[in-house]
């Protein structure tokens, strides 16, 4: 039955996100689902791209199932809101009628109030602002997760406060002093550092006859006025006499006032994406810590915004440290860092010490400085420190002062009470920086290209502002033009020349290069060389062994250099022993390598690194497939357990080994044999983690290079892996064509292991097409070929893969016997992956024989073993088949519970064929339980997955069947995808 379109709803974001329709509040689901709705509401009647939604909900590290989760949220929101949520390409648009969002109503009331105020309608303006503020129902976007909600929560809160100040000022003009006192008292407590609020509170107290508010310390706070607001004298009601001066005490003896230096630089216009960090720093420096000097360090790579954040925080602390604020740039990244003695002399003069009274020695200056600031509340900002020793000489000796230090190095020896390491901005914040400078409409108009530009800038605020400034100065340029130039033959951040994306006068450096170059110039030659070579493979991270291979260094020496580079802020270490470069630093280092390293040196470094990756992958392959003898993949000596590099070889969040190998082939095509061996070696990891989609493009490039060079063994191996990936992803026609060519190549060079694997994959293609007899014949050929060349693992694997075919051919007892035999063989060989797969097959055969309790037990054993073995794909396929077993045993609550977990597991892996089967089984379970609405929803989701993933819909595919054994049809390789 079609859903009726609801009446016109009213949306609220000024508080918790709500939707009311015909007086009824609509259910909006989970907090994350409401966060997605908030994104659509804040961009109402405009398309929000899918990638933007993912970034806004999860930030830098979205889960692998993020896209599927977003689509599920949209599906559920449509059930509440109907067709108001429209799909446009890869994005969504929410149609909101005029006046149907509380934020729009608020903006209209504020605009009308300002118009009345300009016409001297003060009373009407105040009432309109009060009505506007009455729309707020607590904190905006309350309770919503994700970076997008955090950014807009702060923006909307600041908007409310600014309008509230306007209304208070109008009420003061109208003489409403008495009723403003409690409100302003509460606001001052809520915003203790807001000078304008304190000023307005003082006016209200004086005019209400209660006297001025008590000062926070001995000296009154420095008056502060929000830009654009009238001075206090202008806030009198029309015709009201001037405020009489407060009674004065008899004059005290005049004393010489101590100087109160105010050396802080001009604060940045806005600090985007650092709200939580700024609050953390403010909390640290405003919380009493008896007996200890509060020292805070802000560290990070060049251009990440350390100085801007620190000055922003320091400016907000001026009233907290009324005896003065001292600032010094220590030039830590220059060849001539600031001398602490010279800095102390400047501080002493600023504090009132005559030049003739400043001692000559640095230690004496430090002692006099500590004496001068004793019992005074001084804030020191020490920017761009080189090391701990430089900072220690400048520290006060009493806890009433506070110190903010920025540095690229970590300053581990400094006794800091809080250490903050700034990371590059996530995409939503980076886009906000671009929009703040270049204009939000311009960024929103090309959202995809803006995200690409943010990525090229590496999330560094310096680069983002520089890029946005160039765009602002060139209004006719599109973001596509700009990104194209960055991706072209020109260096990303050139130091010179008239026609560059970041132009600079001849002989000068642009802002990015000027920021990064000083730290690089301080490196020793060997350190600088390693930094340059680390930038050559475009991978996400490397370990000490990989760095040693790139640099041609002993591992101990490479480890020392990596730690030094990390300490200087030129690398980051996400976990012990693993290092990676920030994107802009990698580009900078790669440019330096092209300038300073000979082509043959770069080629040799990349070849060594490829050899290193192959050595790691060989070890993994031998551990994953014991008894599988593949020429070129036998590691020397005994095989240890899985190395720490296991996941990095196929890291889904960064370029894995295959992507790096394909990139290296661009520079060193002769390394194609090593690249193809590497592809074959990482096959177990691709299967266990179901990362086939990520492998397609690198495998195509490796195969293309092998074919261009006529390298048959490499072509056979790369073709085998590419055909396997295509078969797993449900693209049988292309898989068959690639596998046929690979088989000819493997036969021509007698690559028996690969030929056996290709036979097995061709059987997989036949399973997908429901050609069971052909699949059975190919499985038998694969077993024979494995026996002939002596691979116990390949023989066991081919037999295990034949089980699902035998079940389809109703040869159940034969399938059960093979499952028992392969289980015993895998246990004897110590093959945990083979053991888990054999248990899975025993679960399938038990279900086909009607023993559903046994089937459930076997699937749970297999899933547990797969989890211990590090195979999420094995876990997912067991969940799907356990759901079928529970359904076959008519245990409907258990089938629903297991089916929900199966859907979640397959979505995390982006395993679309398995997700379709899980959704259909789950729909069948809900239907059997009598819940037709939920059953229909799951079937609709299955159809949507088919459409979005591009999987074929054949006319002969069976629809959802009452027989769970037949519910998948040829959409999924029967019962089990090959492992």
Coordinates of N, CA and C in Angstrom, one line a residue, residues 239-406:
X239 N 15.4 61.0 26.6 CA 15.1 62.1 27.6 C 15.7 61.8 28.9
X240 N 16.3 60.6 29.1 CA 16.8 60.3 30.5 C 18.1 61.1 30.7
X241 N 18.3 61.6 31.9 CA 19.5 62.4 32.2 C 20.7 61.5 32.2
X242 N 21.9 62.0 32.0 CA 23.1 61.2 32.0 C 23.3 60.5 33.4
X243 N 24.0 59.4 33.4 CA 24.2 58.7 34.6 C 25.1 59.5 35.5
X244 N 24.7 59.8 36.8 CA 25.6 60.6 37.7 C 26.8 59.7 38.0
X245 N 27.9 60.4 38.3 CA 29.1 59.7 38.7 C 28.9 59.1 40.0
X246 N 29.5 57.9 40.2 CA 29.4 57.2 41.5 C 30.1 58.0 42.6
X247 N 29.7 58.0 43.8 CA 30.4 58.7 44.9 C 31.8 58.2 45.0
X248 N 32.7 59.1 45.2 CA 34.1 58.7 45.3 C 34.6 58.8 46.7
X249 N 35.6 57.9 47.0 CA 36.2 58.0 48.3 C 37.3 59.1 48.3
X250 N 37.7 59.5 49.5 CA 38.8 60.5 49.5 C 40.0 60.0 48.8
X251 N 40.7 60.9 48.1 CA 41.8 60.4 47.3 C 42.9 59.8 48.1
X252 N 43.4 58.6 47.7 CA 44.5 58.0 48.4 C 45.8 58.5 47.9
X253 N 46.9 58.3 48.6 CA 48.2 58.8 48.2 C 48.5 58.2 46.8
X254 N 49.0 59.0 45.9 CA 49.3 58.5 44.5 C 50.5 57.7 44.5
X255 N 50.4 56.5 43.9 CA 51.5 55.6 43.7 C 51.8 55.4 42.3
X256 N 53.0 55.1 42.0 CA 53.4 54.9 40.6 C 52.8 53.6 40.1
X257 N 52.0 53.7 39.0 CA 51.3 52.5 38.5 C 52.3 51.6 37.7
X258 N 52.1 50.3 38.0 CA 53.0 49.4 37.3 C 52.6 49.2 35.9
X259 N 53.5 49.1 34.9 CA 53.1 48.9 33.5 C 52.4 47.6 33.3
X260 N 51.4 47.6 32.5 CA 50.6 46.5 32.2 C 50.7 46.2 30.7
X261 N 51.8 45.4 30.3 CA 52.0 45.2 28.9 C 50.8 44.4 28.3
X262 N 50.5 44.7 27.0 CA 49.5 44.0 26.3 C 50.1 43.7 24.9
X263 N 50.9 42.7 24.9 CA 51.7 42.4 23.7 C 51.1 41.4 22.7
X264 N 49.9 40.9 23.0 CA 49.3 39.9 22.2 C 49.1 40.4 20.8
X265 N 49.4 39.6 19.8 CA 49.1 40.0 18.4 C 47.6 40.1 18.2
X266 N 47.2 40.7 17.0 CA 45.8 40.8 16.7 C 45.2 39.4 16.5
X267 N 44.1 39.1 17.2 CA 43.5 37.7 17.1 C 43.0 37.4 15.7
X268 N 43.0 36.2 15.3 CA 42.4 35.8 14.0 C 40.9 36.2 13.9
X269 N 40.4 36.4 12.7 CA 39.0 36.7 12.5 C 38.2 35.5 13.1
X270 N 38.6 34.3 12.8 CA 37.8 33.2 13.3 C 38.7 32.0 13.4
X271 N 38.5 31.1 14.3 CA 39.3 29.9 14.5 C 38.3 28.7 14.3
X272 N 38.3 28.2 13.1 CA 37.3 27.2 12.7 C 37.8 25.8 13.1
X273 N 36.9 24.9 13.6 CA 37.3 23.6 13.8 C 38.1 23.3 15.1
X274 N 38.3 24.3 15.9 CA 39.1 24.1 17.1 C 38.3 24.5 18.4
X275 N 37.0 24.4 18.3 CA 36.2 24.8 19.4 C 36.4 24.0 20.7
X276 N 36.5 22.7 20.5 CA 36.7 21.9 21.7 C 38.1 22.1 22.3
X277 N 39.1 22.2 21.4 CA 40.5 22.4 21.9 C 40.6 23.7 22.6
X278 N 40.0 24.8 22.0 CA 40.0 26.1 22.7 C 39.3 26.0 24.1
X279 N 38.2 25.4 24.2 CA 37.5 25.2 25.5 C 38.4 24.5 26.5
X280 N 39.1 23.5 26.0 CA 40.0 22.7 26.9 C 41.1 23.6 27.4
X281 N 41.7 24.4 26.5 CA 42.8 25.3 26.9 C 42.3 26.3 27.9
X282 N 41.1 26.9 27.6 CA 40.6 27.9 28.5 C 40.3 27.3 29.9
X283 N 39.7 26.1 29.9 CA 39.5 25.4 31.2 C 40.7 25.2 32.0
X284 N 41.8 24.8 31.3 CA 43.1 24.5 32.0 C 43.6 25.8 32.6
X285 N 43.5 26.9 31.9 CA 44.1 28.1 32.3 C 43.2 29.0 33.2
X286 N 42.0 28.5 33.5 CA 41.1 29.3 34.4 C 40.8 28.4 35.6
X287 N 41.3 27.2 35.7 CA 41.1 26.3 36.8 C 42.2 26.5 37.8
X288 N 41.9 26.9 39.1 CA 43.0 27.1 40.0 C 43.8 25.8 40.2
X289 N 45.1 26.0 40.3 CA 46.0 24.8 40.5 C 47.0 25.3 41.6
X290 N 46.7 25.2 42.8 CA 47.6 25.7 43.9 C 49.0 25.1 43.8
X291 N 49.9 26.0 43.8 CA 51.3 25.6 43.9 C 52.0 25.2 42.6
X292 N 51.3 25.2 41.5 CA 51.9 24.8 40.2 C 51.7 25.9 39.2
X293 N 52.7 26.1 38.4 CA 52.6 27.1 37.3 C 51.9 26.4 36.1
X294 N 50.8 26.9 35.7 CA 50.1 26.3 34.6 C 50.8 26.6 33.2
X295 N 51.4 25.5 32.7 CA 52.0 25.6 31.4 C 51.3 24.7 30.4
X296 N 50.9 25.2 29.3 CA 50.2 24.5 28.2 C 51.0 24.5 27.0
X297 N 51.2 23.4 26.3 CA 52.0 23.3 25.1 C 51.0 23.0 24.0
X298 N 51.1 23.7 22.8 CA 50.3 23.4 21.6 C 51.3 23.1 20.5
X299 N 51.3 21.8 20.1 CA 52.3 21.4 19.1 C 51.6 20.8 17.9
X300 N 52.4 20.7 16.8 CA 51.8 20.2 15.6 C 52.7 20.6 14.4
X301 N 52.4 20.1 13.3 CA 53.2 20.4 12.1 C 53.0 21.9 11.7
X302 N 53.9 22.3 10.8 CA 53.8 23.7 10.3 C 52.5 24.0 9.5
X303 N 51.9 25.1 9.8 CA 50.7 25.5 9.1 C 49.4 24.9 9.6
X304 N 49.5 24.2 10.8 CA 48.3 23.5 11.3 C 47.5 24.5 12.2
X305 N 48.0 25.7 12.4 CA 47.2 26.7 13.2 C 47.5 26.8 14.6
X306 N 48.7 26.5 15.0 CA 49.1 26.6 16.5 C 49.0 28.0 16.9
X307 N 49.7 28.9 16.2 CA 49.8 30.3 16.7 C 48.4 30.9 16.7
X308 N 47.6 30.7 15.6 CA 46.3 31.3 15.6 C 45.4 30.9 16.8
X309 N 45.4 29.6 17.1 CA 44.6 29.1 18.2 C 45.1 29.7 19.5
X310 N 46.4 29.7 19.7 CA 47.0 30.2 20.9 C 46.7 31.7 21.2
X311 N 46.8 32.5 20.1 CA 46.5 33.9 20.3 C 45.0 34.1 20.5
X312 N 44.2 33.3 19.9 CA 42.7 33.3 20.1 C 42.4 33.1 21.6
X313 N 43.0 32.0 22.1 CA 42.8 31.7 23.5 C 43.3 32.7 24.4
X314 N 44.6 33.2 24.2 CA 45.2 34.2 25.0 C 44.4 35.5 25.1
X315 N 43.8 35.9 23.9 CA 43.0 37.1 23.9 C 41.7 37.0 24.8
X316 N 41.2 35.8 24.9 CA 40.0 35.5 25.7 C 40.4 35.4 27.2
X317 N 41.7 35.4 27.5 CA 42.1 35.3 28.9 C 42.6 36.6 29.4
X318 N 42.5 37.7 28.7 CA 43.1 39.0 29.1 C 42.6 39.4 30.5
X319 N 41.3 39.3 30.7 CA 40.7 39.7 32.0 C 41.2 38.8 33.1
X320 N 41.5 37.5 32.8 CA 42.0 36.6 33.8 C 43.4 36.9 34.3
X321 N 44.1 37.6 33.4 CA 45.5 37.9 33.8 C 45.7 39.4 33.6
X322 N 45.1 40.2 34.5 CA 45.0 41.7 34.3 C 46.4 42.4 34.5
X323 N 47.4 41.8 35.0 CA 48.7 42.5 35.1 C 49.5 42.5 33.8
X324 N 49.0 41.9 32.8 CA 49.6 42.1 31.5 C 49.8 40.7 30.8
X325 N 50.0 40.9 29.5 CA 50.2 39.7 28.6 C 51.5 40.0 27.8
X326 N 52.5 39.0 27.9 CA 53.7 39.1 27.2 C 53.8 38.1 26.1
X327 N 54.3 38.5 25.0 CA 54.4 37.7 23.8 C 55.8 37.7 23.2
X328 N 56.3 36.6 22.7 CA 57.6 36.5 22.0 C 57.5 35.4 21.0
X329 N 58.0 35.7 19.8 CA 58.2 34.7 18.8 C 59.7 34.2 19.0
X330 N 59.8 32.9 19.3 CA 61.2 32.4 19.6 C 61.9 31.9 18.3
X331 N 61.2 31.9 17.1 CA 61.9 31.6 15.9 C 62.6 30.2 15.9
X332 N 61.8 29.3 16.5 CA 62.4 27.9 16.7 C 62.7 27.2 15.5
X333 N 62.0 27.5 14.3 CA 62.2 26.8 13.1 C 63.2 27.5 12.2
X334 N 63.8 28.6 12.6 CA 64.8 29.3 11.8 C 66.2 28.9 12.2
X335 N 67.2 29.2 11.4 CA 68.5 28.9 11.7 C 69.1 29.7 12.8
X336 N 68.4 30.8 13.1 CA 68.9 31.7 14.2 C 67.7 31.9 15.2
X337 N 67.5 30.9 16.1 CA 66.4 31.0 17.1 C 66.7 32.1 18.0
X338 N 65.6 32.6 18.6 CA 65.7 33.8 19.6 C 66.5 33.4 20.8
X339 N 67.4 34.3 21.2 CA 68.2 34.0 22.4 C 67.3 34.3 23.6
X340 N 67.2 33.4 24.6 CA 66.4 33.6 25.8 C 66.8 34.9 26.5
X341 N 68.1 35.2 26.6 CA 68.5 36.4 27.3 C 68.0 37.7 26.6
X342 N 68.0 37.7 25.3 CA 67.4 38.9 24.6 C 65.9 39.0 24.8
X343 N 65.3 37.9 24.8 CA 63.8 37.9 25.0 C 63.5 38.4 26.5
X344 N 64.3 37.9 27.4 CA 64.1 38.4 28.8 C 64.3 39.9 29.0
X345 N 65.3 40.4 28.3 CA 65.5 41.9 28.3 C 64.3 42.6 27.8
X346 N 63.7 42.1 26.7 CA 62.5 42.8 26.2 C 61.3 42.7 27.2
X347 N 61.2 41.5 27.8 CA 60.1 41.4 28.8 C 60.3 42.3 30.0
X348 N 61.5 42.4 30.5 CA 61.8 43.3 31.6 C 61.5 44.7 31.3
X349 N 61.9 45.2 30.1 CA 61.6 46.6 29.8 C 60.1 46.8 29.7
X350 N 59.4 45.8 29.1 CA 57.9 46.0 29.0 C 57.3 46.0 30.4
X351 N 57.9 45.4 31.4 CA 57.4 45.4 32.8 C 57.9 46.6 33.6
X352 N 58.6 47.5 33.0 CA 59.0 48.8 33.7 C 60.4 48.8 34.1
X353 N 61.2 47.9 33.8 CA 62.7 47.9 34.2 C 63.4 48.8 33.3
X354 N 64.2 49.7 33.8 CA 65.0 50.6 32.9 C 66.1 49.8 32.3
X355 N 66.5 50.1 31.1 CA 67.5 49.4 30.4 C 68.8 49.3 31.2
X356 N 69.1 50.4 31.9 CA 70.4 50.4 32.7 C 70.4 49.4 33.9
X357 N 69.2 49.0 34.3 CA 69.0 48.1 35.4 C 69.0 46.6 35.0
X358 N 69.0 46.3 33.7 CA 68.9 44.9 33.3 C 70.3 44.3 33.3
X359 N 70.5 43.2 34.0 CA 71.8 42.6 34.1 C 72.3 42.1 32.8
X360 N 73.6 41.8 32.7 CA 74.2 41.4 31.4 C 74.0 39.9 31.2
X361 N 74.1 39.1 32.3 CA 74.1 37.7 32.1 C 72.7 37.1 32.0
X362 N 72.5 36.0 31.2 CA 71.1 35.4 31.1 C 70.6 34.9 32.4
X363 N 71.4 34.3 33.2 CA 70.8 33.8 34.5 C 70.4 34.9 35.4
X364 N 71.1 36.0 35.4 CA 70.7 37.1 36.3 C 69.4 37.7 35.7
X365 N 69.3 37.8 34.4 CA 68.1 38.3 33.8 C 66.9 37.4 34.1
X366 N 67.1 36.1 34.1 CA 66.0 35.2 34.4 C 65.6 35.4 35.9
X367 N 66.6 35.6 36.8 CA 66.2 35.8 38.2 C 65.5 37.1 38.4
X368 N 65.9 38.2 37.7 CA 65.2 39.4 37.9 C 63.8 39.4 37.3
X369 N 63.6 38.6 36.2 CA 62.3 38.5 35.6 C 61.4 37.8 36.6
X370 N 61.9 36.7 37.2 CA 61.0 36.0 38.1 C 60.6 36.8 39.3
X371 N 61.6 37.7 39.8 CA 61.3 38.6 40.9 C 60.2 39.6 40.5
X372 N 60.4 40.1 39.3 CA 59.5 41.2 38.8 C 58.0 40.7 38.7
X373 N 57.9 39.5 38.2 CA 56.5 39.0 38.0 C 55.9 38.3 39.2
X374 N 56.7 38.2 40.3 CA 56.2 37.5 41.5 C 55.0 38.3 42.0
X375 N 54.0 37.5 42.4 CA 52.7 38.1 42.9 C 52.0 38.9 41.9
X376 N 52.3 38.7 40.6 CA 51.5 39.4 39.6 C 50.9 38.3 38.7
X377 N 49.8 38.6 38.1 CA 49.1 37.7 37.2 C 49.4 38.1 35.8
X378 N 50.4 37.4 35.3 CA 50.9 37.7 33.9 C 50.7 36.4 33.0
X379 N 50.3 36.6 31.8 CA 50.1 35.5 30.8 C 51.3 35.7 29.8
X380 N 52.1 34.6 29.7 CA 53.1 34.6 28.7 C 52.7 33.7 27.5
X381 N 52.9 34.2 26.3 CA 52.7 33.4 25.1 C 54.1 33.3 24.4
X382 N 54.6 32.1 24.3 CA 55.9 31.8 23.7 C 55.7 31.0 22.4
X383 N 55.8 31.7 21.3 CA 55.4 31.2 20.0 C 56.6 30.6 19.3
X384 N 56.4 29.4 18.7 CA 57.4 28.8 17.8 C 58.7 28.5 18.6
X385 N 58.6 27.7 19.7 CA 59.8 27.4 20.5 C 60.5 26.3 19.8
X386 N 61.9 26.3 19.9 CA 62.7 25.3 19.3 C 62.7 24.0 20.2
X387 N 63.0 24.2 21.5 CA 63.2 23.0 22.4 C 62.9 23.4 23.8
X388 N 63.0 22.5 24.7 CA 62.7 22.7 26.1 C 63.6 23.7 26.8
X389 N 64.9 23.6 26.5 CA 65.9 24.5 27.1 C 65.5 26.0 26.8
X390 N 65.1 26.3 25.6 CA 64.8 27.7 25.2 C 63.6 28.2 26.0
X391 N 62.7 27.3 26.3 CA 61.5 27.8 27.1 C 61.8 27.9 28.6
X392 N 62.5 26.9 29.1 CA 62.7 26.9 30.5 C 63.3 28.2 31.1
X393 N 64.2 28.8 30.2 CA 64.9 30.1 30.7 C 63.9 31.2 30.8
X394 N 62.7 31.1 30.3 CA 61.7 32.2 30.2 C 60.6 32.0 31.2
X395 N 60.6 30.9 32.0 CA 59.4 30.6 32.8 C 59.4 31.5 34.1
X396 N 58.2 32.0 34.5 CA 58.1 32.6 35.8 C 58.2 31.6 36.9
X397 N 58.3 32.1 38.1 CA 58.5 31.2 39.3 C 57.4 31.0 40.2
X398 N 56.2 31.7 39.9 CA 55.1 31.6 40.8 C 53.9 31.1 40.0
X399 N 52.9 30.5 40.7 CA 51.8 29.9 40.0 C 50.7 30.9 39.6
X400 N 50.8 32.2 40.0 CA 49.8 33.1 39.6 C 49.9 33.5 38.1
X401 N 51.0 33.2 37.5 CA 51.2 33.4 36.1 C 50.8 32.2 35.3
X402 N 50.8 32.3 34.0 CA 50.5 31.1 33.1 C 51.3 31.3 31.8
X403 N 51.6 30.1 31.2 CA 52.4 30.1 30.0 C 51.7 29.3 28.9
X404 N 51.6 29.8 27.7 CA 51.2 29.1 26.5 C 52.4 29.0 25.6
X405 N 52.7 27.8 25.2 CA 53.9 27.6 24.3 C 53.4 26.9 23.0
X406 N 53.9 27.3 21.9 CA 53.7 26.6 20.6 C 55.0 26.1 20.1

